[in-house]
Coordinates of C-alpha atoms in Angstrom, one line a residue:
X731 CA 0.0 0.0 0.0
X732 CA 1.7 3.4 -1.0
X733 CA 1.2 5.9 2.2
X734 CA 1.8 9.5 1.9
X735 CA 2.1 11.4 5.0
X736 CA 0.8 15.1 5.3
X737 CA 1.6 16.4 8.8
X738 CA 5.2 15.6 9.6
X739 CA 7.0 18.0 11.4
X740 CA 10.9 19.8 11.4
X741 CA 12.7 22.3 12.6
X742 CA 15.9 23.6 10.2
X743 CA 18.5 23.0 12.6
X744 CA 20.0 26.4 12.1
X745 CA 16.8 27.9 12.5
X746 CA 15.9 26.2 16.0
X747 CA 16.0 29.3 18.2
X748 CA 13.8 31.5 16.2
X749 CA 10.9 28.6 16.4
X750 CA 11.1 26.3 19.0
X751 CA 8.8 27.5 22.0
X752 CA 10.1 26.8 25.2
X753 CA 13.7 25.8 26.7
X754 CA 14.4 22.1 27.2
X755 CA 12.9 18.8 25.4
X756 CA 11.4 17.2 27.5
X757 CA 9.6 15.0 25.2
X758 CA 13.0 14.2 23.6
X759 CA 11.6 14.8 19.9
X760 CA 14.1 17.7 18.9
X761 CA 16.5 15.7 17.1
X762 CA 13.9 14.2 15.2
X763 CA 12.6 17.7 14.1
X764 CA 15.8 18.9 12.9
X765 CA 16.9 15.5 11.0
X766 CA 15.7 15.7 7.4
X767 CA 18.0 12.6 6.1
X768 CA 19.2 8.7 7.0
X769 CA 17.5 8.8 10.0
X770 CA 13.8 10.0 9.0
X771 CA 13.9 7.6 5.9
X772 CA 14.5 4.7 7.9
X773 CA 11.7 5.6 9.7
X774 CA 9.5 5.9 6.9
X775 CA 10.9 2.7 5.3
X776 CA 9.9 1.0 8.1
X777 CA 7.1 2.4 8.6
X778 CA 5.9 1.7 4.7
X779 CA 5.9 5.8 4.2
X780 CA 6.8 6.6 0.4
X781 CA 6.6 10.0 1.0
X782 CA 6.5 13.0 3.4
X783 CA 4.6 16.5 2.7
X784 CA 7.2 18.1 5.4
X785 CA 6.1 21.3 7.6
X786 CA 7.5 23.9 10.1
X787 CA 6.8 22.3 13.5
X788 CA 4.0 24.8 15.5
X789 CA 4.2 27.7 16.6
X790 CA 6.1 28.0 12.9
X791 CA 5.8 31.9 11.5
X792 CA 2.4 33.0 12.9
X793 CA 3.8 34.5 16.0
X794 CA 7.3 36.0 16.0
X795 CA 7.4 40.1 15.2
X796 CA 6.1 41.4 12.5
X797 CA 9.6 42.6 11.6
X798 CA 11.4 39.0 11.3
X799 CA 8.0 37.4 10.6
X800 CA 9.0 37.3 6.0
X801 CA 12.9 36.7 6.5
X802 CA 12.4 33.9 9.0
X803 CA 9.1 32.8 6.3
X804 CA 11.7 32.9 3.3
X805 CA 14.6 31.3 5.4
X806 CA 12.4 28.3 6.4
X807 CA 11.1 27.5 3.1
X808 CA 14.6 27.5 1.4
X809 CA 15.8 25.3 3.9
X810 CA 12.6 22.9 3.2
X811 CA 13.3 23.1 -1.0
X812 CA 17.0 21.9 0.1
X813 CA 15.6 19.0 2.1
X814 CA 13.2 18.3 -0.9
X815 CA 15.9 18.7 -3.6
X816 CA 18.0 16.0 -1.9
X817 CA 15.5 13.1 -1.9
X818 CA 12.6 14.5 -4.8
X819 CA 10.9 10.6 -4.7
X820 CA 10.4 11.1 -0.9
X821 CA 9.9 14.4 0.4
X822 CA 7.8 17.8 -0.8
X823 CA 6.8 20.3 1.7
X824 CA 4.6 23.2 2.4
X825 CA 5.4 26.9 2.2
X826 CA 5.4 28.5 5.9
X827 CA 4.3 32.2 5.7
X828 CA 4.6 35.7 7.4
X829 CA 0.6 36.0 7.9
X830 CA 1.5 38.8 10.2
X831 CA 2.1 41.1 7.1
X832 CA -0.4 39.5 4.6
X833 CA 1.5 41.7 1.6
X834 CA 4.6 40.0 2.8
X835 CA 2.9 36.6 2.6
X836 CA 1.1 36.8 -0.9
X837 CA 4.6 37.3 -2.3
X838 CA 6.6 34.3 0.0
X839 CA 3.6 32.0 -0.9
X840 CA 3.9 32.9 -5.1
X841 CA 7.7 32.2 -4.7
X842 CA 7.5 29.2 -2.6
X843 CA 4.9 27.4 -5.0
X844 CA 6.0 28.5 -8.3
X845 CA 9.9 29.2 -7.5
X846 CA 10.5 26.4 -4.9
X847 CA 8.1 23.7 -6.1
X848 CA 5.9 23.3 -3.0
X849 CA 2.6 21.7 -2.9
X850 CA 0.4 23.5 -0.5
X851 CA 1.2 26.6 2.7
X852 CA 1.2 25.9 6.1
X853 CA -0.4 28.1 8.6
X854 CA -0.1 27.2 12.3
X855 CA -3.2 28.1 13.8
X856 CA -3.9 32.0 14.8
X857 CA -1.3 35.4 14.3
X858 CA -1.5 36.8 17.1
X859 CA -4.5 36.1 18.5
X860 CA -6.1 36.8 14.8
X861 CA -8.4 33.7 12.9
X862 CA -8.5 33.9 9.2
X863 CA -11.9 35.1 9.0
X864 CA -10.2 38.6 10.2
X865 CA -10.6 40.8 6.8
X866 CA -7.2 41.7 6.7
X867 CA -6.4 38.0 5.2
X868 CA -8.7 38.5 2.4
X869 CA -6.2 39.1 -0.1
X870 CA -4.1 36.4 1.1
X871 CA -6.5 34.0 0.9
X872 CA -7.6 35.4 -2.6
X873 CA -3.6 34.5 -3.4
X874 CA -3.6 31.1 -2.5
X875 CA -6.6 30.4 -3.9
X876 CA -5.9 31.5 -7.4
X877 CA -2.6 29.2 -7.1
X878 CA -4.5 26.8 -6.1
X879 CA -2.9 24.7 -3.6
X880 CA -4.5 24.0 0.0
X881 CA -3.7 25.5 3.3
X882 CA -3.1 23.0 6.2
X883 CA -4.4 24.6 9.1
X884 CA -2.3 23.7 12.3
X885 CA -3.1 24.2 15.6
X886 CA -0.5 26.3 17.4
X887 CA -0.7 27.6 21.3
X888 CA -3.0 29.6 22.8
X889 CA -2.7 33.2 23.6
X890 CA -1.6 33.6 27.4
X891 CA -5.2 35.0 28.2
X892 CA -6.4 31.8 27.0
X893 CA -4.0 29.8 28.7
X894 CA -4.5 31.5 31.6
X895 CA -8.6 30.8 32.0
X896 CA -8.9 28.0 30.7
X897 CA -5.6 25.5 31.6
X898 CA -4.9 27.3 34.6
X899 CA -4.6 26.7 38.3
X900 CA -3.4 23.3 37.7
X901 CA -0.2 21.1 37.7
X902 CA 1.9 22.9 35.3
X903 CA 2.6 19.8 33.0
X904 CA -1.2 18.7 33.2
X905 CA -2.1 22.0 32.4
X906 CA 0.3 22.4 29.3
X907 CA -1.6 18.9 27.9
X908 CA -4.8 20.4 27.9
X909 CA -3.7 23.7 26.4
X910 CA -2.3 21.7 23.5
X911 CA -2.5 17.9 22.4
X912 CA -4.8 16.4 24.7
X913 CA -7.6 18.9 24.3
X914 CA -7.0 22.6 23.4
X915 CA -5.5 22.7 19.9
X916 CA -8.3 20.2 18.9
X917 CA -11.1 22.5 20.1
X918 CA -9.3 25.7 18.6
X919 CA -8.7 24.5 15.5
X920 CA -12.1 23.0 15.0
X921 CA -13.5 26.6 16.3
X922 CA -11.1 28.2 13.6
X923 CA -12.4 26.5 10.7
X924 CA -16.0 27.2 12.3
X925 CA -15.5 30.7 12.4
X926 CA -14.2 31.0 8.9
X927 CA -17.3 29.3 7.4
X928 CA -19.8 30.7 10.1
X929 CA -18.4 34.2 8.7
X930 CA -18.5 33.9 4.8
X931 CA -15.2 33.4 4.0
X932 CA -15.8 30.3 1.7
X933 CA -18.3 32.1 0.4
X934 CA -15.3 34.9 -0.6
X935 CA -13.0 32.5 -1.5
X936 CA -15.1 29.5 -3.6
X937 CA -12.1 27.7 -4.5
X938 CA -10.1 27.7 -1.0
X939 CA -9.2 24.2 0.4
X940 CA -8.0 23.5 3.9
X941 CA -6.9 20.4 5.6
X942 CA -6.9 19.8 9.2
X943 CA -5.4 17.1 10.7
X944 CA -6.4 15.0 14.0
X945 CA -8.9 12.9 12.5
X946 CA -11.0 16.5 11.8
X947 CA -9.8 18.5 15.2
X948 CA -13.5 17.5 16.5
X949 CA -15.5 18.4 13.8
X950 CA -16.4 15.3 12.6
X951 CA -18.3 14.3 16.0
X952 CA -19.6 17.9 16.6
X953 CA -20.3 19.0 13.0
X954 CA -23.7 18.4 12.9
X955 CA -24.4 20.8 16.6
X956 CA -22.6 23.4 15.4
X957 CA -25.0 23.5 12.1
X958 CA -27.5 23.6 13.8
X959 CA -26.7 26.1 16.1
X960 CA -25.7 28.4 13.2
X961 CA -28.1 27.7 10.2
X962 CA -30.4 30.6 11.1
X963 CA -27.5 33.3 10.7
X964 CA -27.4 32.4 6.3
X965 CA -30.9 31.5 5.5
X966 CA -30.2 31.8 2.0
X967 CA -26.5 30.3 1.6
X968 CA -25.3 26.8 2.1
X969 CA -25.4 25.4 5.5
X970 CA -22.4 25.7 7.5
X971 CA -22.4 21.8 7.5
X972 CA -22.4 21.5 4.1
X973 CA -20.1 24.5 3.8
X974 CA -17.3 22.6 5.8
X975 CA -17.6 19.4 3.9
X976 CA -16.9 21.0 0.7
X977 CA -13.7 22.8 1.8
X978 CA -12.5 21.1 4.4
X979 CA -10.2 17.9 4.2
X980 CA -8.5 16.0 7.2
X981 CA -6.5 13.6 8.0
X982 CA -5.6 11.0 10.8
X983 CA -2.8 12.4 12.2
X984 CA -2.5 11.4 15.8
X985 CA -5.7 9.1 16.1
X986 CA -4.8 5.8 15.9
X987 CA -8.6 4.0 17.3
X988 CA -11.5 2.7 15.3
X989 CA -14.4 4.9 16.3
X990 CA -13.0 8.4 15.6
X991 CA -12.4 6.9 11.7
X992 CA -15.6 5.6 11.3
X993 CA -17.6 8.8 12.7
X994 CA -15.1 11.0 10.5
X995 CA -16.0 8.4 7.2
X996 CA -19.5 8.9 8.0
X997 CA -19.6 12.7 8.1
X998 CA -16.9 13.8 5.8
X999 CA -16.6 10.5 3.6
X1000 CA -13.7 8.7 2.2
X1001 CA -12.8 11.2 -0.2
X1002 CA -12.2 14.0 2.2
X1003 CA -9.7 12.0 4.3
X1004 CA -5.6 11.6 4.3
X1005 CA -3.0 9.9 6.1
X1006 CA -0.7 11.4 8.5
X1007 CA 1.4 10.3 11.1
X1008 CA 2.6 13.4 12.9
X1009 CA 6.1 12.9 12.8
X1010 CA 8.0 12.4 14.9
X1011 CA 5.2 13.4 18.0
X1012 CA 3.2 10.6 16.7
X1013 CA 4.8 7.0 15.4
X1014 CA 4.9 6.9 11.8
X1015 CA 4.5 2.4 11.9
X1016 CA 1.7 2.7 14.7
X1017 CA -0.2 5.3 12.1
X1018 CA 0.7 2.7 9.0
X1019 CA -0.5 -0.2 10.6
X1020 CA -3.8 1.0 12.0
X1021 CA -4.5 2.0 8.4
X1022 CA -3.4 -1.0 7.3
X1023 CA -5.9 -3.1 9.8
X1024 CA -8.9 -0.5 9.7
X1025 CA -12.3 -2.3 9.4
X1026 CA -12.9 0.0 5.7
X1027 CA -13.2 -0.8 2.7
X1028 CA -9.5 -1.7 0.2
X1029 CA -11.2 1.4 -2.1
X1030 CA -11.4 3.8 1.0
X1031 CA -8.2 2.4 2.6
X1032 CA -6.3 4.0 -1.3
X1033 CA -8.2 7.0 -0.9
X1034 CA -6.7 7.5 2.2
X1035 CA -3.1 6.3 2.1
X1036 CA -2.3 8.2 -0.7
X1037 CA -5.1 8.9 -3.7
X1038 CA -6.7 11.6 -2.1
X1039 CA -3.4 13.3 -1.3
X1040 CA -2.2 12.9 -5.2
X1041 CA -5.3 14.7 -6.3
X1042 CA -5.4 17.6 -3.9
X1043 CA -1.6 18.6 -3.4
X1044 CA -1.4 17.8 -7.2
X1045 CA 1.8 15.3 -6.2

């Protein structure tokens, strides 16, 4: 079964300290992130990964100063084409952009998918406290749609005021797990996709195409609430249901069970969903393998691996 795998993660090694969050590693991935060679292939060879769409590790571009925001953009995505240009057959990678000056990211996103060879932009959740659906990202979004290539929408961490309200008052490292993987940047991500259809920005950009990973960062099981709680704002457009199922794709990244893929199949459908394996925070053969052994169908289980992924990044 050919796999290709949409959400795995680096870091340029030069370019550590102008992305990586917080001091220390305590979870010990660091050297994966900053490895783009031997090491990560063996990985996906064992693993059964043909190929990896690679992407700037959250919080990426979206929340350094404005100032740095387009050298560190244009710096990052050389660094990816080098990685890419060394092993063609196995790697391609997504464009990381200064949203913090949308002028500055129209241009880095033309250069970095016509220039540089990418297949889609990265965008790690929100600039400073600002969702897409702000109007000052109309243009950008306008970009990127006429070079038609998706955006995959990552979470990223949440402002301090957030953080504070919400994932606060407890032990620090419990905390820091709900603010982020084990509840937080599911909910936030879901919300930001939400707010963009909730607010007409498909409807300004008909030919936009996001990806969200997490098996659907909780829209698949909350989709149908969240339409109905909405569908008297648009009485005469599309549903917001039906508004997120035609723009939004997703993929497995980090879920590894039965039920989340079969409530995600029944709401978004096979061909709406990728594979991912959230390299190197999630295991690339554990991801594999559960595809491998899903109770689906062999046409779904293609769509998934890597036929759905050929047709929208156009690999």
């Amino acid at each position: 079964m050919t796999l290709i795998a949409l959400e795995e993660h680096l870091i340029p090694a030069d370019l550590v300290d102008q992305i990586w969050p917080t001091p220390g590693d305590q979870r010990g991935v660091l050297p994966k992130l900053t490895e783009v060679g031997e090491q990560r292939l063996r990985v996906m060879d064992d693993a059964g990964i043909d190929m990896q769409i690679l992407s700037v590790t959250a919080p990426g571009t979206q929340q350094v100063d404005t100032e740095h925001a387009a050298d560190l953009s244009r710096a990052l995505n050389d660094r990816c084409a080098e990685f890419v240009r060394a092993h063609p057959d196995r790697f391609n990678a997504l464009a990381s952009l200064p949203t913090q000056d949308p002028a500055a990211a129209i241009i880095e996103a033309k250069r970095a998918i016509t220039e540089l060879g990418m297949c889609g932009v990265v965008i790690n959740g929100h600039t400073h406290g600002k969702f897409l659906d702000a109007p000052e990202f109309d243009e950008m979004l306008s970009a990127i749609e006429e070079l038609e290539v998706p955006v995959y929408l990552h979470p990223t961490y949440p402002p301090a005021q957030v953080a504070e309200v919400y994932f606060g008052g407890l032990e620090s490292q419990v905390g820091a797990a709900l603010a982020t993987a084990a509840w937080g940047w599911h909910a936030e991500t879901g919300l930001h996709v939400l707010r963009m259809a909730a607010s007409g920005v498909f409807d300004r950009h008909p030919a936009l195409q996001i990806v969200v990973g997490h098996m659907g960062e909780n829209l698949p099981f909350s989709l149908m609430r969240a339409d109905a709680a909405l569908s008297g704002f648009n009485p005469d457009g599309p549903s917001v249901a039906d508004t997120v199922r035609a723009h939004v794709h997703i993929t497995i990244s980090g879920y590894t069970t039965t039920p989340p893929l079969l409530c995600a199949l029944q709401v978004f459908g096979a061909d709406r969903i990728m594979f991912a394996a959230d390299y190197p925070y999630g295991d690339a053969s554990t991801h594999a393998k559960f595809l491998a052994q899903a109770p689906i169908s062999p046409t779904d289980r293609e769509k998934i691996a890597h036929r759905n992924a050929r047709q929208l990044f156009r690999l």
